Amino acid sequence: CMDLLGERHERFVLDIATFLTEQAASPALERLDGVLTQIITLIEEQIALLGPAIMPDMHDSHCAKASKSHHFLFQETPWHRWFYSLITELLTEAIQRGELVSLDVPYTADAILTTFHPMVYRFQRMERGFSMERILQGIRRIYIEGITSPSGTTLTPKTYDVTTPKARDSVPLES
């Protein structure tokens, strides 16, 4: 499983580098939004493989044969450290450019990455019935729109259908 993940992750890093190069003149928050969108898309594609590597108690997965010695903490991976560095750089730039209010960048980066942890993501998708779009919209609302500087750049809000099969869990996300 780790080999399959590794190949896709290498392509992903190149895709992010290309995106950031192409969007270098864009506001930092727009680039952060693009990065977050690509991260959640990757997690959605890879959740079946990520789960068993990170959640050793999963038994209904493609990599169930992996021994516990092959499990790892997501926060200890080079992948997580790369995400953290990328997000902190974009948040810092957004503050410096006046796009965001002053905030605790390391904490905010950790909070963002926590929402992308495969266990949390899988729980929201499988147990709560949230769509990928709903999760992304919530992340945007909290970590981009919710901390945007009043004088800073405003992103055009993206609207998604946030209905889920579990209507009791549906919460309208309208402003």
Coordinates of C-alpha atoms in Angstrom, one line a residue:
C1 CA 0.0 0.0 0.0
M2 CA 2.7 2.4 0.9
D3 CA 4.3 2.0 -2.5
L4 CA 1.0 2.9 -4.2
L5 CA 0.6 5.9 -2.0
G6 CA 4.2 7.0 -2.6
E7 CA 3.8 7.1 -6.3
R8 CA 0.7 9.1 -6.2
H9 CA 2.1 11.4 -3.6
E10 CA 5.2 12.1 -5.7
R11 CA 2.9 13.2 -8.6
F12 CA 0.8 15.2 -6.2
V13 CA 3.9 17.2 -5.0
L14 CA 4.7 18.0 -8.6
D15 CA 1.1 19.0 -9.3
I16 CA 1.2 21.4 -6.3
A17 CA 4.5 22.8 -7.4
T18 CA 3.1 23.4 -10.9
F19 CA -0.1 25.0 -9.5
L20 CA 1.8 27.3 -7.2
T21 CA 4.2 28.4 -10.1
E22 CA 1.2 29.0 -12.4
Q23 CA -0.6 31.0 -9.7
A24 CA 2.4 32.8 -8.3
A25 CA 0.8 36.2 -8.9
S26 CA -2.5 35.2 -7.3
P27 CA -3.4 36.2 -3.7
A28 CA -2.0 33.8 -1.1
L29 CA -5.5 32.9 0.0
E30 CA -6.5 31.9 -3.5
R31 CA -3.4 29.7 -3.7
L32 CA -4.2 28.3 -0.2
D33 CA -7.7 27.5 -1.4
G34 CA -6.4 25.7 -4.4
V35 CA -3.9 23.7 -2.3
L36 CA -6.7 22.7 0.2
T37 CA -8.9 21.6 -2.7
Q38 CA -6.1 19.5 -4.1
I39 CA -5.3 18.0 -0.7
I40 CA -8.9 17.0 -0.1
T41 CA -9.2 15.5 -3.6
L42 CA -6.1 13.4 -3.0
I43 CA -7.5 12.2 0.3
E44 CA -10.8 11.3 -1.3
E45 CA -8.9 9.3 -4.0
Q46 CA -6.6 7.6 -1.5
I47 CA -8.8 7.0 1.6
A48 CA -9.0 3.3 1.1
L49 CA -5.2 3.0 1.1
L50 CA -4.5 5.7 3.7
G51 CA -6.9 4.3 6.3
P52 CA -5.1 1.0 7.0
A53 CA -1.7 2.6 7.2
I54 CA -2.9 5.2 9.7
M55 CA -5.7 3.4 11.4
P56 CA -4.4 0.0 12.5
D57 CA -7.8 -1.2 13.7
M58 CA -9.4 -1.2 10.2
H59 CA -10.0 -4.7 8.9
D60 CA -12.1 -4.0 5.8
S61 CA -9.4 -2.5 3.7
H62 CA -7.1 -3.1 0.8
C63 CA -4.1 -3.3 3.0
A64 CA -5.5 -5.3 5.9
K65 CA -2.5 -7.7 5.8
A66 CA -0.1 -5.0 6.8
S67 CA 1.4 -5.7 10.2
K68 CA 1.2 -3.2 13.0
S69 CA 4.9 -2.5 12.6
H70 CA 4.1 -0.8 9.2
H71 CA 1.6 1.6 10.8
F72 CA 2.7 5.1 11.5
L73 CA 1.5 8.4 13.0
F74 CA 0.4 10.7 10.2
Q75 CA 2.0 13.7 12.0
E76 CA 5.4 12.0 11.9
T77 CA 5.5 11.6 8.1
P78 CA 7.5 13.7 5.7
W79 CA 4.2 14.1 3.9
H80 CA 2.6 15.8 6.9
R81 CA 5.7 18.0 7.5
W82 CA 5.6 19.1 3.8
F83 CA 1.9 20.0 4.1
Y84 CA 2.5 21.9 7.3
S85 CA 5.3 23.9 5.8
L86 CA 3.3 24.7 2.7
I87 CA 0.3 25.8 4.7
T88 CA 2.3 27.9 7.1
E89 CA 4.1 29.6 4.2
L90 CA 0.8 30.5 2.5
L91 CA -0.8 31.7 5.8
T92 CA 2.2 33.8 6.6
E93 CA 2.2 35.4 3.1
A94 CA -1.5 36.1 3.4
I95 CA -0.9 37.9 6.7
Q96 CA 2.0 39.9 5.3
R97 CA -0.1 40.9 2.3
G98 CA -3.0 42.0 4.5
E99 CA -5.3 39.2 3.2
L100 CA -5.7 37.7 6.7
V101 CA -6.0 39.1 10.2
S102 CA -3.0 38.4 12.4
L103 CA -3.3 34.9 13.8
D104 CA -1.3 32.0 15.3
V105 CA 0.1 30.5 12.1
P106 CA 1.5 27.3 13.5
Y107 CA -1.7 26.5 15.4
T108 CA -3.9 27.3 12.4
A109 CA -1.8 25.1 10.2
D110 CA -2.1 22.3 12.7
A111 CA -5.9 22.8 12.9
I112 CA -6.2 22.7 9.2
L113 CA -4.2 19.6 8.9
T114 CA -6.2 17.9 11.7
T115 CA -9.3 18.3 9.5
F116 CA -7.4 16.4 6.7
H117 CA -6.3 13.5 8.9
P118 CA -7.6 10.3 7.3
M119 CA -9.4 9.2 10.4
V120 CA -11.3 12.5 10.8
Y121 CA -12.0 12.7 7.0
R122 CA -13.2 9.1 6.9
F123 CA -15.4 9.6 9.9
Q124 CA -17.0 12.7 8.3
R125 CA -17.5 10.9 5.0
M126 CA -18.7 7.5 6.3
E127 CA -20.3 8.2 9.7
R128 CA -21.6 11.7 9.2
G129 CA -22.4 11.2 5.5
F130 CA -20.8 14.5 4.6
S131 CA -19.8 15.0 0.9
M132 CA -16.3 15.9 -0.1
E133 CA -17.7 19.3 -1.2
R134 CA -19.4 19.9 2.2
I135 CA -16.1 19.2 4.0
L136 CA -14.2 21.5 1.7
Q137 CA -16.8 24.2 2.1
G138 CA -16.6 24.0 5.9
I139 CA -12.8 24.2 5.8
R140 CA -13.0 27.3 3.5
R141 CA -15.6 28.9 5.7
I142 CA -13.5 28.4 8.9
Y143 CA -9.9 28.8 7.7
I144 CA -10.2 31.2 4.7
E145 CA -13.4 33.2 4.8
G146 CA -13.5 33.2 8.6
I147 CA -10.1 34.8 9.1
T148 CA -10.0 37.1 6.1
S149 CA -8.9 40.6 6.8
P150 CA -11.7 43.1 6.3
S151 CA -9.4 45.1 3.9
G152 CA -7.9 42.0 2.4
T153 CA -8.7 40.1 -0.7
T154 CA -12.1 38.4 -0.7
L155 CA -12.5 35.1 -2.4
T156 CA -15.6 34.4 -4.4
P157 CA -17.5 32.0 -2.3
K158 CA -18.1 28.6 -3.9
T159 CA -21.5 27.1 -3.2
Y160 CA -22.0 23.4 -3.0
D161 CA -24.9 21.1 -2.4
V162 CA -24.4 20.2 1.2
T163 CA -27.3 17.8 1.6
T164 CA -26.4 14.4 2.9
P165 CA -28.2 11.1 3.1
K166 CA -28.4 11.7 6.9
A167 CA -30.7 14.7 6.9
R168 CA -30.6 15.0 10.7
D169 CA -26.9 15.9 10.3
S170 CA -27.4 18.5 7.6
V171 CA -26.6 22.0 8.7
P172 CA -27.2 24.8 6.2
L173 CA -24.0 26.6 5.5
E174 CA -25.5 29.8 4.2
S175 CA -24.1 33.2 5.2

